[in-house]
Coordinates of C-alpha atoms in Angstrom, one line a residue:
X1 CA 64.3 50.8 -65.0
X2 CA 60.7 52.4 -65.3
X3 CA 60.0 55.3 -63.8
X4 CA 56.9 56.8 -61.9
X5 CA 55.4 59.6 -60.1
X6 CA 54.3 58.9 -55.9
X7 CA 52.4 61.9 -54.9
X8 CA 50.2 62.4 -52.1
X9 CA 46.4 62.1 -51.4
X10 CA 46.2 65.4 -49.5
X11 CA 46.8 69.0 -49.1
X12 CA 47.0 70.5 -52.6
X13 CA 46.6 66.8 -53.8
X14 CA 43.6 66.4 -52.4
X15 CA 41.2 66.8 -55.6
X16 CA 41.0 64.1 -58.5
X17 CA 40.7 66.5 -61.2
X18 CA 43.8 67.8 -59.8
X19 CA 45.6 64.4 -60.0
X20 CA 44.1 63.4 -63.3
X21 CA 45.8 66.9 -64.9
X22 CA 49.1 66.2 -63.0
X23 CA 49.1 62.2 -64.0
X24 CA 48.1 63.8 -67.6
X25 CA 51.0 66.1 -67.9
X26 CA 53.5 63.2 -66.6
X27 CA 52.0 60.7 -69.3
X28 CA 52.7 63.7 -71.8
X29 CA 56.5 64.3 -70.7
X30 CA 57.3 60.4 -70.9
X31 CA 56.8 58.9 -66.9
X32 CA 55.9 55.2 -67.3
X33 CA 53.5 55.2 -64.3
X34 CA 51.3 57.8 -61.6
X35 CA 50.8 56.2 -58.2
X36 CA 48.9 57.9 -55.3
X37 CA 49.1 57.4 -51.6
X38 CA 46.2 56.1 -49.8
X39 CA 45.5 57.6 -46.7
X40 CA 42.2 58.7 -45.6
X41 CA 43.5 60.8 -42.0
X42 CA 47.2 62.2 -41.7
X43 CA 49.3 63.1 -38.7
X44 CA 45.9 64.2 -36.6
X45 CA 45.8 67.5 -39.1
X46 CA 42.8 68.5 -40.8
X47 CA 42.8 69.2 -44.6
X48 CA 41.7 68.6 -48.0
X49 CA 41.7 64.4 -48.9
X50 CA 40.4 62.2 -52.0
X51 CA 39.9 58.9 -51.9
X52 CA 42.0 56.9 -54.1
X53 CA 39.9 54.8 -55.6
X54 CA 38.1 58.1 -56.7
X55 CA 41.3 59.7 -57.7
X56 CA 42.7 56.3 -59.5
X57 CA 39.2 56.4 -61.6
X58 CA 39.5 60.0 -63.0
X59 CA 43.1 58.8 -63.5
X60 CA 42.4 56.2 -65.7
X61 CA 39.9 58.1 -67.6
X62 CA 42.5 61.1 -68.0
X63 CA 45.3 58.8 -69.5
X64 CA 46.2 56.0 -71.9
X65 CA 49.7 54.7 -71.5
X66 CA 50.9 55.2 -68.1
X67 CA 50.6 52.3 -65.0
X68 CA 48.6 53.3 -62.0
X69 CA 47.7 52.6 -58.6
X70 CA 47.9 53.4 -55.2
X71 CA 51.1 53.0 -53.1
X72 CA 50.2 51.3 -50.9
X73 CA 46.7 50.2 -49.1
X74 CA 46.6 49.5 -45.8
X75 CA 44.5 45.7 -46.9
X76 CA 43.5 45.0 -43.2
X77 CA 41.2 48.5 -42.8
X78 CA 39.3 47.6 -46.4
X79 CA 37.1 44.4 -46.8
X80 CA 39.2 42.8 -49.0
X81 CA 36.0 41.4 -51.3
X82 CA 35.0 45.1 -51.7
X83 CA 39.0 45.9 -52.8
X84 CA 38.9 42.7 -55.0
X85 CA 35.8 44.5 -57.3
X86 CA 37.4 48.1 -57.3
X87 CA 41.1 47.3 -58.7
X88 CA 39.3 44.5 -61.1
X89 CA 37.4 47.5 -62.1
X90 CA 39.9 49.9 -62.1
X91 CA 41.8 47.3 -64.4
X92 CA 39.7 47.4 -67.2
X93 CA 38.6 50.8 -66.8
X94 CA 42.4 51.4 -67.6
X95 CA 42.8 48.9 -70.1
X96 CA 45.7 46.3 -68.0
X97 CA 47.2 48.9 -66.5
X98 CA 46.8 48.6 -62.1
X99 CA 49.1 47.6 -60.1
X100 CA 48.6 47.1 -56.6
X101 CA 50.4 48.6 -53.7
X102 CA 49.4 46.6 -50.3
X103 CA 50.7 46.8 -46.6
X104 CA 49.4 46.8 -42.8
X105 CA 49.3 50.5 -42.7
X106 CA 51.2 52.9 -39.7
X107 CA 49.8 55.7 -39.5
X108 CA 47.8 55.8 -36.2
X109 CA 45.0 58.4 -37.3
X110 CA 43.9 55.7 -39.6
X111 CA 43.9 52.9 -37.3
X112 CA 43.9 53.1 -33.9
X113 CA 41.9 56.6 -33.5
X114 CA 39.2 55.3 -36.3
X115 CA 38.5 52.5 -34.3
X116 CA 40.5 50.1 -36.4
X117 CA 42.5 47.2 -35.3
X118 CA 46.2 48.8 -33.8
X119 CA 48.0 45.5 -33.4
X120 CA 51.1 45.2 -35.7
X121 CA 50.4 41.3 -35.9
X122 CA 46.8 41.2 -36.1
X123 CA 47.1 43.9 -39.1
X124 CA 50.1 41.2 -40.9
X125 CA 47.8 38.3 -40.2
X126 CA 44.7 40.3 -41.9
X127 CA 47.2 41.4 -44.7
X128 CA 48.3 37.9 -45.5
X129 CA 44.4 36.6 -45.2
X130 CA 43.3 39.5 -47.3
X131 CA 45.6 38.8 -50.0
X132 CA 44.8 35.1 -50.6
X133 CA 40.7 36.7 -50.8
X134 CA 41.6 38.7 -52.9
X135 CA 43.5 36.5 -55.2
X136 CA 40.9 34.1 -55.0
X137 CA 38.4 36.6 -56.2
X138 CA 40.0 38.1 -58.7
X139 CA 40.5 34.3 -60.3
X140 CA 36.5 34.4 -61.7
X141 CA 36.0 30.8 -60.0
X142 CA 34.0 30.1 -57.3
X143 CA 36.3 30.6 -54.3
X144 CA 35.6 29.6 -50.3
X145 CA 38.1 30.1 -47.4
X146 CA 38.1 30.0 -43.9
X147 CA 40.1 32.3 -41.9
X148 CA 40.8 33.5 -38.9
X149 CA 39.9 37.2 -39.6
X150 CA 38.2 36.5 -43.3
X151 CA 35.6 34.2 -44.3
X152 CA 34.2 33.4 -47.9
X153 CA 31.2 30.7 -49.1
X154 CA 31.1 29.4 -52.1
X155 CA 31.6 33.7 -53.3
X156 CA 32.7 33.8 -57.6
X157 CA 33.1 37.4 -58.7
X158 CA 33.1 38.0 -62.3
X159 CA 34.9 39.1 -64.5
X160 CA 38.0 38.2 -63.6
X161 CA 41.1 41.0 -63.9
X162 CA 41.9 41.1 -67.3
X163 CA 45.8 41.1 -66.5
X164 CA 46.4 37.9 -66.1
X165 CA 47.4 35.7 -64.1
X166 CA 46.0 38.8 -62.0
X167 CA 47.3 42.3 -61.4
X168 CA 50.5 42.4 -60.3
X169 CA 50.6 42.8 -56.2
X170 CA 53.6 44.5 -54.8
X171 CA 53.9 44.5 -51.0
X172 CA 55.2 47.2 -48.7
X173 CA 57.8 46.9 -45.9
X174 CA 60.1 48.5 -43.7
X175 CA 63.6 46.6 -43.7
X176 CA 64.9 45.4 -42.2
X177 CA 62.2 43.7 -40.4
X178 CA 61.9 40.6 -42.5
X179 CA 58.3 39.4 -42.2
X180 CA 57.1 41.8 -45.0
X181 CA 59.7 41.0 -47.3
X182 CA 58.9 37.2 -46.8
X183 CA 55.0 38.3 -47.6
X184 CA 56.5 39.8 -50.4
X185 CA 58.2 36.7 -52.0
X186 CA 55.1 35.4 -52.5
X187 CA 53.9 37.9 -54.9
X188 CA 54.9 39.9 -57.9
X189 CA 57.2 42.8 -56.2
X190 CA 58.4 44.4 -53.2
X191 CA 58.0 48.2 -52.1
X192 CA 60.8 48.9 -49.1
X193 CA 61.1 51.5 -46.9
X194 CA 64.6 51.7 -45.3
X195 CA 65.9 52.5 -41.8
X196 CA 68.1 55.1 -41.1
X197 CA 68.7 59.2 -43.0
X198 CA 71.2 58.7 -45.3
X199 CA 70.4 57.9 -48.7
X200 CA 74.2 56.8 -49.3
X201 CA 73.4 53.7 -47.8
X202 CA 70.1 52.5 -49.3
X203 CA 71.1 50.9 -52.2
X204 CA 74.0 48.6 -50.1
X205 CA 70.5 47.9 -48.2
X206 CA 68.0 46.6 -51.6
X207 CA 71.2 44.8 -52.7
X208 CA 71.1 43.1 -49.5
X209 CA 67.0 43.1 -49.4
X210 CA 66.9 41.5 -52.9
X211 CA 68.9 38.4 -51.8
X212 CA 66.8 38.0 -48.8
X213 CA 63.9 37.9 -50.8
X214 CA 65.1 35.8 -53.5
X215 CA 66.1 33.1 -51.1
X216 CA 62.0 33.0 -50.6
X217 CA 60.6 32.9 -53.9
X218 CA 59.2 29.8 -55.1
X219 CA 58.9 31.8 -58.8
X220 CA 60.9 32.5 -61.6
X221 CA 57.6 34.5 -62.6
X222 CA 59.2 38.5 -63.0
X223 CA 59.4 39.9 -59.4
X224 CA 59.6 43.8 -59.5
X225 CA 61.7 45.8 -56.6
X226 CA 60.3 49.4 -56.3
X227 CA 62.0 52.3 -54.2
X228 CA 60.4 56.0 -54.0
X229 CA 63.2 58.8 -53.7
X230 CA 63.9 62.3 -55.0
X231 CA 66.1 63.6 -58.0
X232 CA 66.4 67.3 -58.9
X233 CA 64.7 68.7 -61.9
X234 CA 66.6 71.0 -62.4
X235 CA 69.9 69.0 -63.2
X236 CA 69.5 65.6 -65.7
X237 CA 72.7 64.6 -65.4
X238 CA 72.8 64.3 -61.8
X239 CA 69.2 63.2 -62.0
X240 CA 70.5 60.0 -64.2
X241 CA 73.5 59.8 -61.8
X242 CA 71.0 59.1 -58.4
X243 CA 68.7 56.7 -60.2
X244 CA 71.2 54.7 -62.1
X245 CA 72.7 53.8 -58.4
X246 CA 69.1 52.2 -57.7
X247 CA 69.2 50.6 -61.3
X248 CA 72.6 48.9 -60.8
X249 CA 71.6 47.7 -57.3
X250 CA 68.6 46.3 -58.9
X251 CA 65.4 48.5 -58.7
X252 CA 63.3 48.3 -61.6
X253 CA 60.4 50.8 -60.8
X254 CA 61.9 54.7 -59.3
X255 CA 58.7 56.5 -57.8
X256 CA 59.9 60.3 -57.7
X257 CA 58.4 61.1 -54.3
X258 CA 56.1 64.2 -54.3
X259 CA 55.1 65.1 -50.9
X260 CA 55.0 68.6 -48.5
X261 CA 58.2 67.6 -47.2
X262 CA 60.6 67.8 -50.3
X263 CA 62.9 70.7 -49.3
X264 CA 63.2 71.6 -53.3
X265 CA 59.1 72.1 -53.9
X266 CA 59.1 73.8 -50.6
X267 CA 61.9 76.2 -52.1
X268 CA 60.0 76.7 -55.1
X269 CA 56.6 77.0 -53.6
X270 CA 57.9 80.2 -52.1
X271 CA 58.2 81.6 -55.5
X272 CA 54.7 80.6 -56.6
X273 CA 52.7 78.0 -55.3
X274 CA 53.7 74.6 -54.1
X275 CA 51.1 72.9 -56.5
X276 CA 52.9 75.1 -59.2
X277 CA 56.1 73.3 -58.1
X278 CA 54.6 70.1 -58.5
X279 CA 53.7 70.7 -61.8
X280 CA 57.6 72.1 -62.4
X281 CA 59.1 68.9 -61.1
X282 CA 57.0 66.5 -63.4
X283 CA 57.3 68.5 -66.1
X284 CA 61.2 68.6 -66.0
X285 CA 60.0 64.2 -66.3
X286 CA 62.1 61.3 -65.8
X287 CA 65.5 61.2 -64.7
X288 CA 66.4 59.3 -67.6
X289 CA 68.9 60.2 -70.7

């Protein structure tokens, strides 16, 4: 199992010379990737944001070894042409190393009070539409389709990503409603978000998630199965003990979660600075032996 940092896009976050010294420091103590959120409103509250497209540039520039990307982007709010050149850019400005994160988005700020579309069904219908665009244009062959949201004539974007056969797409999904995690079968990984408070039970749920998913793959291509969580710093052992759970029941990407929420940071914060706390919790780096 790999393991990566999933920080916010906000707050303290928001600044990408701030997220190009934290990804820095967690390529230093031995994370294998640094994945930002991508939000550009949150909860109706007004604050400090950075685009991620900004952020994930200054990223790449800052590091040499670890993967990025953001996780995830809400596909049916961008233009999916205009997101096919950024992560192809992104790709090479990091030498291979993007991965993208994709979903239909939930958070109403960004959607429904922006004047984007609010319909759950329209925004999978765009999703799945976007994706074949953007696939399409990554390939560096002239590509056409006709959709019902998406339309593309005789369009060939060069060059094409320099991963190849693209960069890997991993899609985002709460289970266990299944339409995201049949989307996801199509592509290169899945990124659930599971119902319910107690941790106890989630990896019983990707066990179950993994078959489901399995059962629609037409691939044996490698299909990666991402979860975000939290592990203390402060204690390796137990660290190891809370992500080997998630390795045995299959996960092969753990995304520490940093956010304002995380009781510990908040803790900590109190004694310095939450940003300061950040920087303690990748420091401490992976919960690995």
């Amino acid at each position: 199992m790999k393991y990566a940092i999933n920080i916010i896009n906000f707050g303290d976050c928001g600044d990408a010379a701030t997220l190009a010294e934290l990804a820095r420091t967690a390529e230093d103590v031995g994370w294998d990737g640094f994945f930002v959120w991508d939000h550009i409103a949150w909860d109706g509250r007004i604050m400090p944001m950075v685009d991620p497209w900004v952020a994930l540039t200054a990223i790449a520039t800052s590091t040499n070894r670890i993967r990025i990307g953001a996780m995830v982007t809400p596909l049916p709010r961008r233009r999916p042409w205009k997101f096919a050149r950024e992560t192809v850019s992104l790709d090479y400005l990091s030498s291979g190393r993007m991965i993208v994160g994709v979903g239909i988005g939930d958070a109403l700020a960004e959607f429904k009070n922006l004047g984007e579309v609010a319909d759950l069904k329209t925004r999978g219908a765009m999703l799945d539409e976007g994706l074949k665009v953007v696939n399409g244009l990554w390939s560096g062959k002239q590509f056409s389709y006709v959709g019902e949201h998406y339309t593309v004539k005789d369009a060939q974007f060069l060059p094409s990503t320099l991963q190849q056969p693209r960069i890997p797409i991993w899609v985002g999904g709460k289970w266990p409603n299944k339409v995201p995690f049949r989307r996801a079968a199509q592509w290169d990984g899945v990124f659930p978000i599971f119902s319910g408070t107690d941790p106890e039970s989630y990896p019983a749920q990707i066990r179950e998630m993994i078959l489901f998913v399995l059962d629609y793959r037409e691939s044996d291509d490698p299909f990666d199965v991402t979860v975000q969580g939290t592990t203390p710093g402060n204690d390796l052992i137990r660290a190891v003990e809370v992500a080997a759970e998630y390795a045995e029941a299959g996960v092969t990407w753990w995304q520490e979660a940093i956010n304002e929420r995380r009781p510990d940071l908040i803790e900590r914060a109190g004694k310095a600075s939450w940003l300061d706390a950040v920087r303690w919790r990748i420091q401490q780096g992976p919960p690995r032996m």
